[in-house]
Short mmCIF file of C-alpha atoms and ligand atoms in Angstrom, two decimals:
data_model
loop_
_atom_site.label_atom_id
_atom_site.label_comp_id
_atom_site.label_asym_id
_atom_site.label_seq_id
_atom_site.Cartn_x
_atom_site.Cartn_y
_atom_site.Cartn_z
CA MET A 1 10.92 12.80 3.48
CA PRO A 2 9.21 13.93 6.69
CA GLU A 3 5.45 14.13 6.44
CA LEU A 4 2.90 15.57 8.87
CA PRO A 5 3.45 13.03 11.69
CA GLU A 6 7.22 13.40 11.51
CA VAL A 7 7.06 17.20 11.53
CA GLU A 8 4.52 17.12 14.38
CA THR A 9 6.94 14.89 16.30
CA VAL A 10 9.81 17.31 15.66
CA LYS A 11 7.58 20.18 16.80
CA ARG A 12 6.69 18.42 20.04
CA ARG A 13 10.27 17.49 20.82
CA LEU A 14 11.58 20.99 20.06
CA SER A 15 8.80 22.60 22.10
CA LEU A 16 9.86 20.70 25.21
CA SER A 17 13.37 22.16 25.05
CA LEU A 18 12.93 25.56 23.45
CA ILE A 19 9.75 27.32 24.56
CA ASP A 20 10.45 30.38 26.70
CA LYS A 21 14.16 30.16 25.89
CA GLU A 22 15.92 33.17 24.39
CA ILE A 23 17.85 33.04 21.13
CA ILE A 24 20.88 35.27 21.70
CA ASP A 25 21.84 35.24 18.04
CA ILE A 26 22.07 32.96 15.00
CA ASP A 27 25.15 31.88 13.03
CA VAL A 28 24.43 30.99 9.43
CA PHE A 29 26.82 28.81 7.42
CA TYR A 30 24.83 28.57 4.20
CA PRO A 31 24.02 31.72 2.15
CA SER A 32 20.37 30.80 1.40
CA TYR A 33 19.54 31.07 5.08
CA SER A 34 21.07 34.50 5.66
CA SER A 35 17.71 36.09 6.52
CA LEU A 36 18.02 34.34 9.90
CA LYS A 37 20.87 36.64 10.82
CA GLN A 38 18.43 39.46 11.70
CA ILE A 39 17.24 37.49 14.78
CA ASN A 40 18.85 38.33 18.12
CA ASN A 41 17.77 38.48 21.73
CA GLU A 42 14.33 37.05 21.02
CA LYS A 43 12.36 34.57 23.07
CA ILE A 44 10.71 31.54 21.48
CA LEU A 45 7.10 31.97 22.60
CA ASP A 46 5.63 29.01 20.76
CA ILE A 47 6.31 26.45 18.04
CA LYS A 48 3.46 25.68 15.65
CA ARG A 49 3.02 23.60 12.54
CA LYS A 50 1.05 23.96 9.34
CA GLY A 51 1.20 20.97 7.02
CA LYS A 52 4.86 20.10 6.86
CA TYR A 53 6.05 23.58 7.93
CA LEU A 54 7.34 24.38 11.41
CA ILE A 55 6.60 27.90 12.66
CA PHE A 56 8.77 29.38 15.40
CA VAL A 57 6.83 32.20 17.06
CA LEU A 58 9.41 34.65 18.47
CA SER A 59 9.00 37.92 20.36
CA ASN A 60 9.37 40.02 17.20
CA HIS A 61 9.47 37.55 14.30
CA PHE A 62 8.20 34.34 12.83
CA ILE A 63 10.59 31.74 11.41
CA VAL A 64 8.98 29.28 9.00
CA SER A 65 11.10 26.15 8.53
CA HIS A 66 10.65 23.27 6.09
CA LEU A 67 12.88 20.20 6.51
CA ARG A 68 12.37 18.89 2.92
CA MET A 69 14.28 15.63 2.42
CA GLU A 70 16.92 15.49 5.13
CA GLY A 71 16.68 18.51 7.45
CA LYS A 72 17.25 17.73 11.14
CA TYR A 73 17.53 19.61 14.42
CA HIS A 74 19.97 18.79 17.21
CA ILE A 75 20.55 20.39 20.59
CA LYS A 76 24.04 20.27 22.09
CA GLU A 77 25.87 21.90 24.91
CA GLU A 78 29.02 22.33 22.81
CA LYS A 79 29.12 24.92 20.05
CA ASP A 80 31.37 22.89 17.67
CA LEU A 81 29.89 22.26 14.25
CA SER A 82 29.34 18.77 12.84
CA LYS A 83 29.41 17.93 9.14
CA HIS A 84 26.40 19.44 7.29
CA ASP A 85 25.45 21.75 10.16
CA LEU A 86 24.17 24.83 8.29
CA VAL A 87 22.69 26.98 11.07
CA ARG A 88 23.48 27.41 14.76
CA PHE A 89 20.94 29.06 17.06
CA ASN A 90 22.87 30.29 20.10
CA PHE A 91 21.09 30.10 23.48
CA LYS A 92 22.44 30.89 26.90
CA ASN A 93 23.46 27.35 27.95
CA PHE A 94 23.10 25.33 24.77
CA TYR A 95 23.00 25.43 20.96
CA LEU A 96 20.37 24.34 18.45
CA PHE A 97 21.85 23.11 15.17
CA TYR A 98 20.07 22.78 11.85
CA ASN A 99 21.74 20.03 9.84
CA ASP A 100 20.89 19.22 6.21
CA VAL A 101 22.92 16.87 4.02
CA ARG A 102 21.10 17.91 0.86
CA LYS A 103 20.58 21.60 1.69
CA PHE A 104 16.99 21.41 0.37
CA GLY A 105 15.42 22.68 3.61
CA THR A 106 14.06 26.25 3.66
CA PHE A 107 13.77 29.12 6.16
CA ASN A 108 11.52 32.16 5.78
CA CYS A 109 11.65 35.05 8.26
CA PHE A 110 8.78 37.49 8.85
CA ASN A 111 8.16 40.48 11.07
CA LYS A 112 5.61 39.84 13.77
CA ASP A 113 3.00 42.23 12.24
CA ILE A 114 2.69 40.15 9.09
CA ASP A 115 -0.16 37.68 8.62
CA ILE A 116 2.09 34.78 7.67
CA TYR A 117 -0.81 32.53 6.69
CA ASN A 118 -1.48 34.91 3.78
CA GLU A 119 2.14 34.99 2.67
CA TYR A 120 4.23 32.55 0.64
CA PRO A 121 4.88 29.72 1.49
CA LEU A 122 2.07 29.16 4.01
CA LYS A 123 -0.67 30.70 1.86
CA ASP A 124 -0.34 27.79 -0.57
CA VAL A 125 -0.71 25.15 2.13
CA GLY A 126 -4.17 23.64 2.19
CA PRO A 127 -6.03 22.60 5.33
CA GLU A 128 -5.08 19.40 7.15
CA PRO A 129 -7.37 16.37 7.36
CA PHE A 130 -8.03 17.45 10.96
CA ASP A 131 -9.46 20.81 9.80
CA VAL A 132 -11.95 19.71 7.13
CA ASP A 133 -14.75 17.22 6.49
CA GLY A 134 -15.67 14.88 3.65
CA ARG A 135 -17.82 17.50 1.94
CA TYR A 136 -14.83 19.85 1.56
CA LEU A 137 -12.69 17.11 0.03
CA TYR A 138 -15.52 15.90 -2.20
CA GLN A 139 -15.97 19.40 -3.66
CA LYS A 140 -12.25 19.64 -4.40
CA LEU A 141 -12.17 16.18 -6.00
CA THR A 142 -15.18 16.54 -8.29
CA ILE A 143 -13.29 19.01 -10.47
CA LYS A 144 -10.13 16.88 -10.75
CA ASN A 145 -9.56 14.30 -13.45
CA GLU A 146 -6.24 13.07 -12.04
CA PRO A 147 -5.75 9.90 -9.98
CA ILE A 148 -6.97 10.19 -6.39
CA LYS A 149 -3.42 9.56 -5.22
CA ALA A 150 -2.20 12.70 -7.02
CA ALA A 151 -5.03 14.77 -5.52
CA LEU A 152 -4.25 13.62 -1.98
CA LEU A 153 -0.57 14.42 -2.47
CA ASP A 154 -1.47 17.93 -3.67
CA GLN A 155 -0.71 20.14 -0.64
CA HIS A 156 -3.04 22.87 -1.93
CA ILE A 157 -6.02 20.54 -1.56
CA ILE A 158 -5.05 18.86 1.67
CA SER A 159 -1.79 19.27 3.51
CA GLY A 160 0.44 16.94 5.47
CA LEU A 161 -0.06 13.72 3.51
CA GLY A 162 2.96 12.45 1.60
CA ASN A 163 3.63 9.21 -0.21
CA ILE A 164 3.58 6.90 2.83
CA TYR A 165 0.41 8.21 4.44
CA VAL A 166 -1.52 8.56 1.17
CA ASP A 167 -0.88 4.86 0.46
CA GLU A 168 -2.01 3.93 3.96
CA THR A 169 -5.05 6.23 3.87
CA LEU A 170 -6.22 4.83 0.52
CA PHE A 171 -5.83 1.28 1.82
CA MET A 172 -7.84 2.02 4.93
CA SER A 173 -10.55 3.57 2.73
CA SER A 174 -10.51 0.61 0.27
CA ILE A 175 -9.91 2.99 -2.64
CA ASN A 176 -7.62 2.22 -5.57
CA PRO A 177 -4.88 4.87 -5.99
CA HIS A 178 -5.45 5.01 -9.78
CA ARG A 179 -9.13 5.91 -9.52
CA LYS A 180 -9.98 9.25 -11.05
CA SER A 181 -10.65 11.87 -8.37
CA ASN A 182 -13.96 12.87 -9.93
CA THR A 183 -15.35 9.35 -9.49
CA ILE A 184 -14.97 9.53 -5.69
CA THR A 185 -18.36 9.80 -3.97
CA GLU A 186 -19.06 12.09 -1.03
CA PHE A 187 -19.27 9.03 1.22
CA GLU A 188 -15.84 7.88 0.03
CA ALA A 189 -14.41 11.37 0.53
CA SER A 190 -15.63 11.24 4.14
CA LYS A 191 -14.04 7.83 4.52
CA LEU A 192 -10.76 9.26 3.18
CA ILE A 193 -10.75 12.13 5.69
CA GLU A 194 -11.59 9.80 8.55
CA SER A 195 -8.91 7.28 7.52
CA ALA A 196 -6.30 10.03 7.07
CA ARG A 197 -6.98 11.23 10.63
CA ILE A 198 -6.67 7.70 12.05
CA VAL A 199 -3.47 6.98 10.11
CA LEU A 200 -1.88 10.34 11.01
CA ASN A 201 -2.84 10.14 14.68
CA LYS A 202 -1.43 6.67 15.00
CA ALA A 203 1.78 7.74 13.26
CA ILE A 204 2.11 10.81 15.52
CA LYS A 205 1.65 8.56 18.56
CA LEU A 206 4.52 6.37 17.34
CA GLY A 207 6.80 9.32 16.61
CA GLY A 208 6.43 9.13 12.81
CA SER A 209 8.02 6.66 10.41
CA THR A 210 11.74 6.20 9.98
CA ILE A 211 12.23 4.70 6.54
CA LYS A 212 15.42 6.16 5.18
CA SER A 213 16.81 8.69 7.52
CA PHE A 214 14.15 10.49 9.52
CA GLU A 215 15.18 11.52 13.03
CA SER A 216 12.74 13.64 14.94
CA PHE A 217 15.25 15.27 17.19
CA ASN A 218 18.68 14.46 18.60
CA GLY A 219 18.79 11.21 16.65
CA GLU A 220 15.45 9.77 17.83
CA ILE A 221 13.71 7.61 15.26
CA GLY A 222 10.01 6.92 14.61
CA HIS A 223 8.24 3.58 14.87
CA PHE A 224 5.21 3.75 12.58
CA GLN A 225 7.11 1.92 9.80
CA THR A 226 6.41 -1.35 11.62
CA GLU A 227 2.66 -0.66 11.42
CA LEU A 228 2.43 -0.07 7.68
CA SER A 229 -0.34 -2.01 5.94
CA VAL A 230 0.75 -1.55 2.32
CA HIS A 231 3.58 0.95 1.93
CA LEU A 232 6.91 -0.86 1.23
CA ARG A 233 5.14 -4.25 1.50
CA GLU A 234 5.29 -5.31 -2.16
CA GLY A 235 4.84 -9.08 -2.56
CA GLU A 236 3.74 -9.50 1.07
CA ARG A 237 0.26 -10.61 2.08
CA CYS A 238 -2.54 -8.15 2.70
CA LYS A 239 -3.41 -8.18 6.41
CA ILE A 240 -7.12 -8.24 5.58
CA CYS A 241 -7.65 -10.49 2.56
CA ASN A 242 -4.32 -12.30 2.15
CA ALA A 243 -3.84 -11.13 -1.46
CA PHE A 244 -0.36 -9.95 -2.42
CA ILE A 245 0.45 -6.25 -2.14
CA ILE A 246 1.29 -4.72 -5.50
CA LYS A 247 3.69 -1.90 -6.27
CA ASP A 248 3.34 0.25 -9.37
CA ARG A 249 3.64 3.90 -10.30
CA CYS A 250 0.92 6.45 -9.73
CA ALA A 251 1.23 10.23 -9.68
CA GLY A 252 4.94 9.73 -10.42
CA ARG A 253 5.49 7.91 -7.14
CA GLY A 254 6.11 4.28 -6.17
CA THR A 255 2.65 3.23 -5.01
CA TYR A 256 1.63 0.25 -2.88
CA TYR A 257 -1.87 -1.19 -2.60
CA CYS A 258 -3.92 -4.35 -2.24
CA PRO A 259 -5.41 -5.15 -5.65
CA ASN A 260 -8.33 -6.90 -3.98
CA CYS A 261 -9.28 -4.62 -1.08
CA GLN A 262 -8.66 -1.60 -3.32
CA ARG A 263 -10.25 -2.71 -6.58
CA GLU A 264 -10.28 -0.27 -9.43
CA ASP A 265 -13.87 -1.20 -10.24
CA GLU A 266 -15.80 -2.30 -7.20
CA ASN A 267 -18.73 -3.47 -9.30
CA LYS A 268 -16.59 -6.11 -10.95
CA LYS A 269 -17.41 -9.41 -9.29
CA LEU A 270 -14.75 -12.12 -9.14
CA PHE A 271 -16.07 -15.66 -8.86
CA VAL A 272 -13.72 -18.54 -8.29
CA ILE A 273 -14.00 -22.03 -9.70
CA THR A 274 -12.06 -24.46 -7.60
CA GLY A 275 -12.14 -28.15 -6.67
CA GLY A 276 -9.98 -31.20 -6.17
CA TYR A 277 -7.70 -32.75 -8.71
CA ALA A 278 -9.60 -34.22 -11.71
CA SER A 279 -12.92 -32.75 -10.59
CA GLY A 280 -13.75 -31.06 -13.89
CA LYS A 281 -12.97 -27.43 -12.99
CA SER A 282 -11.61 -26.74 -16.44
CA SER A 283 -14.72 -28.19 -18.07
CA VAL A 284 -16.90 -25.85 -16.02
CA LEU A 285 -14.70 -22.90 -16.97
CA LYS A 286 -14.92 -23.86 -20.62
CA ILE A 287 -18.72 -24.05 -20.48
CA LEU A 288 -18.88 -20.61 -18.86
CA ASN A 289 -16.62 -19.26 -21.57
CA ASN A 290 -18.83 -20.79 -24.28
CA LEU A 291 -21.85 -19.18 -22.64
CA GLY A 292 -20.18 -15.79 -23.21
CA TYR A 293 -18.67 -15.11 -19.77
CA GLU A 294 -15.14 -13.78 -19.34
CA THR A 295 -12.95 -16.46 -17.80
CA ILE A 296 -9.36 -16.67 -16.60
CA SER A 297 -7.37 -19.79 -15.75
CA LEU A 298 -4.64 -19.35 -13.18
CA ASP A 299 -2.94 -22.44 -14.61
CA ASP A 300 -2.72 -20.68 -17.99
CA ILE A 301 -1.24 -17.59 -16.36
CA TYR A 302 1.27 -19.76 -14.53
CA ASN A 303 2.25 -21.58 -17.72
CA ASN A 304 2.60 -18.33 -19.65
CA LEU A 305 4.72 -16.80 -16.92
CA PHE A 306 6.85 -19.88 -16.91
CA GLN A 307 7.60 -19.17 -20.55
CA SER A 308 7.92 -15.41 -20.37
CA SER A 309 8.96 -14.29 -16.87
CA THR A 310 12.69 -14.57 -16.39
CA LYS A 311 12.23 -12.91 -13.02
CA MET A 312 9.99 -15.73 -11.80
CA LYS A 313 12.14 -18.44 -13.34
CA ASN A 314 15.28 -17.03 -11.75
CA ALA A 315 13.58 -16.80 -8.37
CA ILE A 316 12.62 -20.51 -8.59
CA LYS A 317 16.11 -21.49 -9.73
CA LYS A 318 17.70 -19.54 -6.90
CA LYS A 319 15.55 -20.96 -4.11
CA LEU A 320 14.82 -24.50 -5.31
CA LYS A 321 17.80 -25.15 -7.57
CA ILE A 322 15.63 -26.55 -10.36
CA SER A 323 14.60 -25.09 -13.66
CA SER A 324 12.87 -27.74 -15.75
CA LYS A 325 9.10 -27.82 -15.71
CA GLU A 326 9.05 -31.60 -15.46
CA GLU A 327 11.14 -31.58 -12.30
CA LEU A 328 8.89 -28.95 -10.82
CA LYS A 329 5.76 -30.92 -11.60
CA LYS A 330 7.18 -33.91 -9.76
CA LEU A 331 8.11 -31.77 -6.81
CA VAL A 332 4.67 -30.21 -6.55
CA PHE A 333 3.10 -33.51 -5.73
CA SER A 334 5.86 -35.24 -3.79
CA ASP A 335 7.45 -32.71 -1.46
CA LYS A 336 5.02 -30.64 0.58
CA GLU A 337 7.66 -28.37 2.06
CA LYS A 338 9.27 -27.56 -1.28
CA ASN A 339 5.85 -27.13 -2.83
CA ASN A 340 5.06 -24.48 -0.22
CA ILE A 341 8.28 -22.68 -1.12
CA LEU A 342 7.38 -22.90 -4.80
CA MET A 343 3.94 -21.45 -4.11
CA SER A 344 5.40 -18.61 -2.07
CA ILE A 345 7.67 -17.75 -5.00
CA THR A 346 5.16 -18.02 -7.84
CA HIS A 347 1.93 -16.77 -6.24
CA PRO A 348 2.89 -13.08 -6.14
CA PHE A 349 3.81 -13.21 -9.86
CA VAL A 350 0.68 -15.12 -10.83
CA MET A 351 -1.64 -12.90 -8.81
CA GLU A 352 -0.11 -9.72 -10.15
CA GLU A 353 -0.69 -10.98 -13.67
CA LEU A 354 -4.23 -12.02 -12.74
CA TYR A 355 -5.11 -8.50 -11.61
CA LYS A 356 -3.63 -7.08 -14.81
CA GLU A 357 -5.93 -9.32 -16.84
CA ILE A 358 -8.91 -8.45 -14.67
CA SER A 359 -8.33 -4.73 -15.14
CA LYS A 360 -8.32 -5.21 -18.93
CA MET A 361 -11.71 -6.96 -18.91
CA ASN A 362 -14.54 -4.53 -19.31
CA VAL A 363 -17.29 -6.67 -17.76
CA GLN A 364 -19.01 -6.97 -14.40
CA VAL A 365 -18.60 -10.72 -13.86
CA ILE A 366 -15.41 -12.75 -14.24
CA PHE A 367 -14.95 -16.44 -13.50
CA ILE A 368 -11.47 -17.49 -12.45
CA GLU A 369 -10.20 -21.04 -12.15
CA VAL A 370 -7.96 -21.20 -9.08
CA PRO A 371 -6.78 -24.76 -8.45
CA LEU A 372 -5.05 -24.22 -5.10
CA LEU A 373 -7.39 -21.61 -3.68
CA PHE A 374 -7.35 -22.83 -0.08
CA GLU A 375 -3.80 -24.14 -0.12
CA GLY A 376 -2.65 -20.71 -1.33
CA GLY A 377 -4.72 -18.92 1.32
CA PHE A 378 -6.86 -17.02 -1.19
CA GLU A 379 -10.34 -17.82 0.05
CA LYS A 380 -10.91 -14.23 1.21
CA THR A 381 -9.49 -12.76 -2.00
CA PHE A 382 -12.57 -13.32 -4.20
CA ASP A 383 -16.29 -12.66 -3.98
CA LYS A 384 -17.78 -16.14 -4.21
CA ILE A 385 -16.34 -19.65 -4.30
CA ILE A 386 -17.74 -22.38 -6.54
CA ASP A 387 -16.50 -25.84 -5.70
CA VAL A 388 -16.55 -28.48 -8.42
CA TYR A 389 -16.38 -32.10 -7.34
CA SER A 390 -16.76 -35.28 -9.34
CA SER A 391 -18.04 -38.81 -9.00
CA PRO A 392 -15.37 -41.57 -9.04
CA ALA A 393 -16.43 -42.57 -12.56
CA ILE A 394 -15.98 -39.07 -13.95
CA ARG A 395 -12.74 -38.64 -12.05
CA ASP A 396 -11.32 -41.88 -13.45
CA ASN A 397 -12.29 -40.77 -16.93
CA ILE A 398 -10.52 -37.43 -16.51
CA LEU A 399 -7.45 -39.20 -15.13
CA LYS A 400 -7.44 -41.58 -18.08
CA ASN A 401 -7.60 -38.69 -20.54
CA LYS A 402 -4.73 -36.98 -18.74
CA GLY A 403 -2.73 -40.23 -18.69
CA ILE A 404 -2.40 -40.24 -14.91
CA SER A 405 -2.44 -43.40 -12.76
CA TYR A 406 -4.64 -43.79 -9.69
CA GLU A 407 -1.53 -43.90 -7.46
CA ASP A 408 -0.44 -40.60 -8.89
CA PHE A 409 -3.87 -39.20 -8.26
CA ILE A 410 -3.79 -40.27 -4.60
CA GLN A 411 -0.40 -38.64 -4.20
CA ARG A 412 -1.61 -35.45 -5.87
CA SER A 413 -4.78 -35.37 -3.81
CA ASN A 414 -2.80 -35.78 -0.62
CA SER A 415 -0.85 -32.66 -1.46
CA GLN A 416 -4.11 -30.71 -1.54
CA ILE A 417 -6.43 -30.04 1.36
CA ASN A 418 -9.30 -32.33 2.15
CA ILE A 419 -12.15 -32.25 -0.36
CA GLU A 420 -14.71 -32.14 2.46
CA GLU A 421 -12.97 -29.09 3.94
CA LYS A 422 -13.18 -27.33 0.57
CA ARG A 423 -16.84 -28.13 0.24
CA LYS A 424 -17.59 -26.52 3.60
CA LYS A 425 -15.89 -23.28 2.61
CA ALA A 426 -17.57 -22.95 -0.79
CA ASP A 427 -20.57 -20.72 -1.51
CA PHE A 428 -21.85 -22.90 -4.38
CA MET A 429 -21.21 -26.44 -5.51
CA VAL A 430 -21.32 -28.24 -8.82
CA TYR A 431 -21.45 -32.04 -8.67
CA ASN A 432 -19.94 -33.37 -11.85
CA ASP A 433 -21.39 -36.87 -12.07
CA GLY A 434 -22.98 -37.21 -15.50
CA THR A 435 -22.49 -36.43 -19.16
CA LYS A 436 -21.16 -33.18 -20.64
CA LYS A 437 -24.75 -32.17 -21.31
CA ASP A 438 -25.61 -32.75 -17.64
CA LEU A 439 -22.72 -30.51 -16.62
CA LEU A 440 -23.92 -27.78 -18.97
CA PHE A 441 -27.37 -27.99 -17.38
CA LYS A 442 -25.86 -27.76 -13.89
CA VAL A 443 -23.76 -24.75 -14.80
CA LYS A 444 -26.85 -22.99 -16.18
CA GLU A 445 -28.69 -23.78 -12.92
CA LEU A 446 -25.74 -22.37 -11.01
CA LEU A 447 -25.84 -19.12 -12.99
CA LYS A 448 -29.56 -18.77 -12.23
CA MET A 449 -28.88 -19.30 -8.55
CA MET A 450 -26.08 -16.73 -8.61
CA GLU A 451 -28.29 -14.29 -10.53
CA VAL A 452 -25.60 -13.42 -13.05
ZN1 LIG B 1 -6.50 -6.98 0.76
#
């Protein structure tokens, strides 16, 4: 459906060909548009736009046109109708056709002495992001208990933003689409207005977005769809933090966002426990859990999904042609290329589940064990990184308990990135080189240092 940038593009294209040209008369081939028949021998003085409405300013009338889902304009030198042409504006040397497969588009005709901005449908169209500031939006939002996405789609509050540009505006403002409108601060409202202007201007510059069928004029398509940050990018990486873009439903519309850049609760801090194989990550997580902190293990999520998600299992089967967990385990440590494919399949599922669990936890601090943090490219996805590493004695003990040989360990370690590299990227470190009691002491010291 055309939104503000698409309609602005149509307006600009039509203006180039039509301003100062005289409409001799109009042929109407669809009864709902019969009011257009009253127009004859009138010059088009200007073409304006309000929200998603086009306004043709004629010598004696205004025509207000809304393209809805599929409305399109074409100019031709021949007067022959094409399929779904519903209106023909006859000029001296050419014809303007209005074509609409779905017939949802609308036309309203007014005499020139009428203040059209106070008449239906334009009176219900709110100001555009270009016309207002953050304070205006903030005042409108404080009285709304609906998701911010719904409020931004509401053309009475602010006009011109549809599904695509609301998703992009919210992403640029780092605001979760599900957040209640009345929790948005005045600062955030200003950020929303500013982002909306940037997104819309860029889209106008690129001639709008052509996703299903938008053509601005005479078959021209838009190019903003290649610039989208979140919309239609489900399962792809966020351009800022590398998390996976999520799609769910909000305000009745398919909604795309980055669960990390657009957190529902910004005060929730996500701390990662990572480290090499057999370093004691799980022991640290267990201690934190015993101390009363909320913890999540990505391995647990993965294992659960492996049991419950047919979608994930099928995706693995399709791409790697294996389905048993044992085979997969072997592959993870022996074939780097196939392991990368496996990660690219499973990570979006695992991360989506992770964010679901996070949103259920009603606390400010969550510790998450992420074994392949760096290998998966997630180092920018969390707030702080805690690296656990162990002395050879501890490591050998862990390996023994897991029933894994040293050769196996070397192979597994080789499939992960260098321990030294990890250490450099971490914010905090826990050296696991003593008894369980020592580790408990170190974790408590860590918590003091982190002030949580
Ligand atoms: Zn992100």
